[in-house]
Coordinates of N, CA and C in Angstrom, one line a residue:
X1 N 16.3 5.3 4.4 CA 15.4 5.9 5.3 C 15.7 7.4 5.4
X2 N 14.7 8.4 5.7 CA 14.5 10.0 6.0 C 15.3 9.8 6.8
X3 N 16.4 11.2 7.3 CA 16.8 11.3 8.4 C 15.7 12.0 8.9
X4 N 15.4 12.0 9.7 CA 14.5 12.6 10.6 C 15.1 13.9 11.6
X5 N 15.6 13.7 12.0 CA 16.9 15.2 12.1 C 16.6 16.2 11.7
X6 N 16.5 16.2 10.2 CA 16.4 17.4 9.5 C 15.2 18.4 9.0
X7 N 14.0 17.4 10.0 CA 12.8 17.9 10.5 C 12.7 18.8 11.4
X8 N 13.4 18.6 12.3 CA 13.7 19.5 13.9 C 14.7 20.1 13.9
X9 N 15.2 20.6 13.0 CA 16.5 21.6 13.2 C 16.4 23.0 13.5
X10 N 14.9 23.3 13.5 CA 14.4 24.5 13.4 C 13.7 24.8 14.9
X11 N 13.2 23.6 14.7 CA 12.0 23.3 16.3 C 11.9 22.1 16.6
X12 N 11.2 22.3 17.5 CA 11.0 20.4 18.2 C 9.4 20.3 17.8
X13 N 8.5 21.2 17.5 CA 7.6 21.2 16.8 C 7.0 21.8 15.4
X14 N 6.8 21.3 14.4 CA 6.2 21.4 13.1 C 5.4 21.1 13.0
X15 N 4.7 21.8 11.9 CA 3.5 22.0 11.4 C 3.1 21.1 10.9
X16 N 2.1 19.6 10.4 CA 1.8 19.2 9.7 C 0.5 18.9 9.2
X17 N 0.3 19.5 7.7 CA -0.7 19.6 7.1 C -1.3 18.2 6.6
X18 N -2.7 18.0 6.9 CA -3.4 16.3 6.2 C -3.9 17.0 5.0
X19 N -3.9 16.2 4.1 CA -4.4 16.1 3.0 C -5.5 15.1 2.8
X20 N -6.9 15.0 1.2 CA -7.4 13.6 1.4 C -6.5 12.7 0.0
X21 N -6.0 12.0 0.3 CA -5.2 11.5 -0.5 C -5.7 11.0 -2.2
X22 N -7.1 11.4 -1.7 CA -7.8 10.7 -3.2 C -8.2 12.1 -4.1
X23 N -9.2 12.6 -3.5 CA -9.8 14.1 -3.7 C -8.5 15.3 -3.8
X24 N -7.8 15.3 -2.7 CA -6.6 16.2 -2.8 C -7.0 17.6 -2.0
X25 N -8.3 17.5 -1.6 CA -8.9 18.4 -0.3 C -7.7 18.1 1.2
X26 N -7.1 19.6 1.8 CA -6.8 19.9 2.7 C -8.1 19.8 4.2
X27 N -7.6 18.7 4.6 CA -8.2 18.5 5.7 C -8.1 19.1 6.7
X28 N -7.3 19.1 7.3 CA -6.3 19.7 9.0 C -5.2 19.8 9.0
X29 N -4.8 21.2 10.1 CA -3.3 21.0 9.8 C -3.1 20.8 11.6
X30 N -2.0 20.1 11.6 CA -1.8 19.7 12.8 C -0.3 20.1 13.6
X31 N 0.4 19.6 14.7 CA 1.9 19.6 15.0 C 1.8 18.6 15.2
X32 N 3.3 18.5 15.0 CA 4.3 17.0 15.2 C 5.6 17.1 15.9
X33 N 5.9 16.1 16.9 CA 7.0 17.0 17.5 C 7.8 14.7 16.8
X34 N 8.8 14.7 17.4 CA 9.6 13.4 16.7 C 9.2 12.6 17.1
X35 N 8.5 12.3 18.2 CA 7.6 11.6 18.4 C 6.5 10.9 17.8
X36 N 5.6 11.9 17.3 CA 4.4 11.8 16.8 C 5.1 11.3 15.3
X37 N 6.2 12.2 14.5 CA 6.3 11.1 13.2 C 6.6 10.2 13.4
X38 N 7.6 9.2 14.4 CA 7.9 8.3 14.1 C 6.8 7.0 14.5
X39 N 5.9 7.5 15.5 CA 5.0 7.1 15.0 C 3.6 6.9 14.5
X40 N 3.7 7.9 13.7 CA 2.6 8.0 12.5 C 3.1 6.8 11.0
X41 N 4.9 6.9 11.1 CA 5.4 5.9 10.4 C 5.4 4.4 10.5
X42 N 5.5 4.1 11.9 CA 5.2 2.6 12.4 C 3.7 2.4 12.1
X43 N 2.9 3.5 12.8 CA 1.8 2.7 12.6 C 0.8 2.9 10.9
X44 N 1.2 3.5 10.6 CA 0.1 4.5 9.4 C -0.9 5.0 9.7
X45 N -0.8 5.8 11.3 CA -2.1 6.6 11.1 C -1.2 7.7 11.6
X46 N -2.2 9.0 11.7 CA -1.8 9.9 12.1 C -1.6 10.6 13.1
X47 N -0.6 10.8 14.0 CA -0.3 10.9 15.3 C 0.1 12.6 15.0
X48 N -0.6 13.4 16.2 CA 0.0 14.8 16.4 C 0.4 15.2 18.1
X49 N 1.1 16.1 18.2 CA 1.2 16.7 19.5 C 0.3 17.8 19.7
X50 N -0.5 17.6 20.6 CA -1.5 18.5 21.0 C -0.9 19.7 22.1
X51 N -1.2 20.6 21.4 CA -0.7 21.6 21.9 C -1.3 22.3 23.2
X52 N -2.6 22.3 23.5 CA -3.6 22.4 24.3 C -3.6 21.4 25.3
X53 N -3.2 20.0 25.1 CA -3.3 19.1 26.3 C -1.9 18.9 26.8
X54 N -0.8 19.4 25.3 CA 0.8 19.0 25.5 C 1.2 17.6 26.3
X55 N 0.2 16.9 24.9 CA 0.1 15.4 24.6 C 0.0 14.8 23.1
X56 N 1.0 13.8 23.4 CA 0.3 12.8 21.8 C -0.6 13.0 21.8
X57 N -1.7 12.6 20.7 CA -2.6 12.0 20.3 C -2.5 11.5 19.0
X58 N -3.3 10.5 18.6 CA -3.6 9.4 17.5 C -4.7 10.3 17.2
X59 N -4.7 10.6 15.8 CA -6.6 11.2 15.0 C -7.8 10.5 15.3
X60 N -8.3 10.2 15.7 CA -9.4 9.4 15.6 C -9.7 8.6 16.9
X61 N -8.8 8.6 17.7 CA -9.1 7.2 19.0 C -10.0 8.0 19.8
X62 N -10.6 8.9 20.3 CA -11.5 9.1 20.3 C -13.0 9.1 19.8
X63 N -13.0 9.7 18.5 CA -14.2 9.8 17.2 C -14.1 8.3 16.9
X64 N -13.2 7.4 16.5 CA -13.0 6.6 15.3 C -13.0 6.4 13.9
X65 N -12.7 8.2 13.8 CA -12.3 8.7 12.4 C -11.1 8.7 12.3
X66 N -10.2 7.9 12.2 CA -8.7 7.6 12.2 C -8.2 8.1 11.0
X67 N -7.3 8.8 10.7 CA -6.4 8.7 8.8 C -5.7 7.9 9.4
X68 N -5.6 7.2 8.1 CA -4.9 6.2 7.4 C -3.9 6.7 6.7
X69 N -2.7 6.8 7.0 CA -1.7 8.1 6.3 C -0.9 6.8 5.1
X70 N -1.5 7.3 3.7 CA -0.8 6.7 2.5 C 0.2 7.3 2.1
X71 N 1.3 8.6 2.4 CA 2.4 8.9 1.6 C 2.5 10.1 2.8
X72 N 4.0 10.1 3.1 CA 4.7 11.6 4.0 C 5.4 12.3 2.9
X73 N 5.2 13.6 3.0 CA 6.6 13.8 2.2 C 6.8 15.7 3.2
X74 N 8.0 15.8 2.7 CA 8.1 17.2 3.3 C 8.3 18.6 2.3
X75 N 8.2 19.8 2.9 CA 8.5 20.9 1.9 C 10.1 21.4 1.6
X76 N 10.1 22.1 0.8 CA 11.6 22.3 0.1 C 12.7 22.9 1.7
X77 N 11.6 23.1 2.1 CA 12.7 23.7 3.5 C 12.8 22.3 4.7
X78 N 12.3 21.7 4.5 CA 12.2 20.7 5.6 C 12.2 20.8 6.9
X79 N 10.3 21.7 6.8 CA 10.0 22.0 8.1 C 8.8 22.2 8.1
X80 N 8.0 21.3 7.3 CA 6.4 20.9 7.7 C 6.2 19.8 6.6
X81 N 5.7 19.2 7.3 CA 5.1 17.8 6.8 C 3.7 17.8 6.1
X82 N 3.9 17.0 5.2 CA 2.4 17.0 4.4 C 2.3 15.5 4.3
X83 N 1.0 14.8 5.0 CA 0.4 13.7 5.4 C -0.8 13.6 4.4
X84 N -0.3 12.8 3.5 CA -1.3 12.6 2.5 C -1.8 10.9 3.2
X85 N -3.9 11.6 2.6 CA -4.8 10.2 4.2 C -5.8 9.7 3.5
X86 N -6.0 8.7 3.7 CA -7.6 8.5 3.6 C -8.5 8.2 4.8
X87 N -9.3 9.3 5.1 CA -10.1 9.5 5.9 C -11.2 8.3 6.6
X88 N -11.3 8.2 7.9 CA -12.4 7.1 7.9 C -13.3 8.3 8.7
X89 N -14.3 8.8 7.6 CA -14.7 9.9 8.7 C -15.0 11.5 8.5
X90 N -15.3 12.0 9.0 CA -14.9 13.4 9.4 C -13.5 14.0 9.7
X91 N -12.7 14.3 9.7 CA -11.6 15.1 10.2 C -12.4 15.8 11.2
X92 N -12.8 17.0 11.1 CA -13.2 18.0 12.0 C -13.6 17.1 13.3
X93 N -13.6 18.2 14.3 CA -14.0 17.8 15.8 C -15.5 18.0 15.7
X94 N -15.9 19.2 14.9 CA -17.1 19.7 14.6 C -18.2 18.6 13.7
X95 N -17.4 17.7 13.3 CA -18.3 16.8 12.4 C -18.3 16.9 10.6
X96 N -17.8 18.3 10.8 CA -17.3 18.7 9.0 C -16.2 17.6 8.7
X97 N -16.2 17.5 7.1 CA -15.4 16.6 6.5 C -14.1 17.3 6.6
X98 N -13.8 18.4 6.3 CA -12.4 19.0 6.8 C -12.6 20.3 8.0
X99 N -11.4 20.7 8.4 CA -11.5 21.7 9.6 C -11.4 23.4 8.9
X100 N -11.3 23.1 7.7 CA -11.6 24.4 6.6 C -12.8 25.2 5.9
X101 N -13.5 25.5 6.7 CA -15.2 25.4 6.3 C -15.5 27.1 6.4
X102 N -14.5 28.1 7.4 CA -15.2 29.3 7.8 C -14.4 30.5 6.6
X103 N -15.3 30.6 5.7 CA -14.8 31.7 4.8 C -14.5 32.6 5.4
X104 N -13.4 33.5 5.0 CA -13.0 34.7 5.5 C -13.6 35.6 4.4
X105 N -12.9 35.7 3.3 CA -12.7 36.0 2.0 C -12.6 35.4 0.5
X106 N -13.8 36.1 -0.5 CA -13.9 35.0 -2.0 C -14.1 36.2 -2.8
X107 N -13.0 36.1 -3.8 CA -13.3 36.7 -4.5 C -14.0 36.6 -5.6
X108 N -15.3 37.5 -6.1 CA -16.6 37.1 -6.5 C -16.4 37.3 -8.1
X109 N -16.7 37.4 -8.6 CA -17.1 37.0 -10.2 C -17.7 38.5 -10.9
X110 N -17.1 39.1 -11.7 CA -17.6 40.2 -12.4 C -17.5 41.4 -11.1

């Protein structure tokens, strides 16, 4: 098993990015404080710490667009999490399939 430890060594909250585990589209990125992974791990969904209510929450228990989280893994520094999901749903609060939708900048062709 992950020590989990070496998620929080930096903070007690990290960044964690959803992915769609089939497509490979970036969904949302969220926080996690040790809490929320351990249980995102027990249960296989996706649990974040809301920063705004500075509360759990579960994805979806409201909407009933829950991820279904199929694989954790972390980055070479081990200090954000990438939640690869399959979506029942929208991600967005907005109703979009991901929370990625407002172009800033594209660079155009010719």
């Amino acid at each position: 098993m992950f020590d989990l430890d070496l998620l929080f060594q930096k903070s007690d909250l990290i960044p964690a990015i959803v992915q769609d585990a089939d497509t490979k589209e970036v969904l949302m990125l969220g926080y996690a404080n040790r809490e929320a992974v351990v249980r995102t791990l027990e249960t296989k969904t996706a649990w974040f710490w809301s920063r705004s209510r500075q509360k759990l929450w579960n994805k979806g228990e409201s909407s009933g667009h829950f991820l279904d989280v199929r694989k954790v893994v972390t980055d070479c520094d081990t200090d954000t999490l990438l939640y690869l999901c399959t979506p029942h749903g929208p991600t967005c609060h907005t109703g979009a399939k991901s929370c990625f939708f407002n172009t800033i900048w594209e660079e155009k062709d010719g």
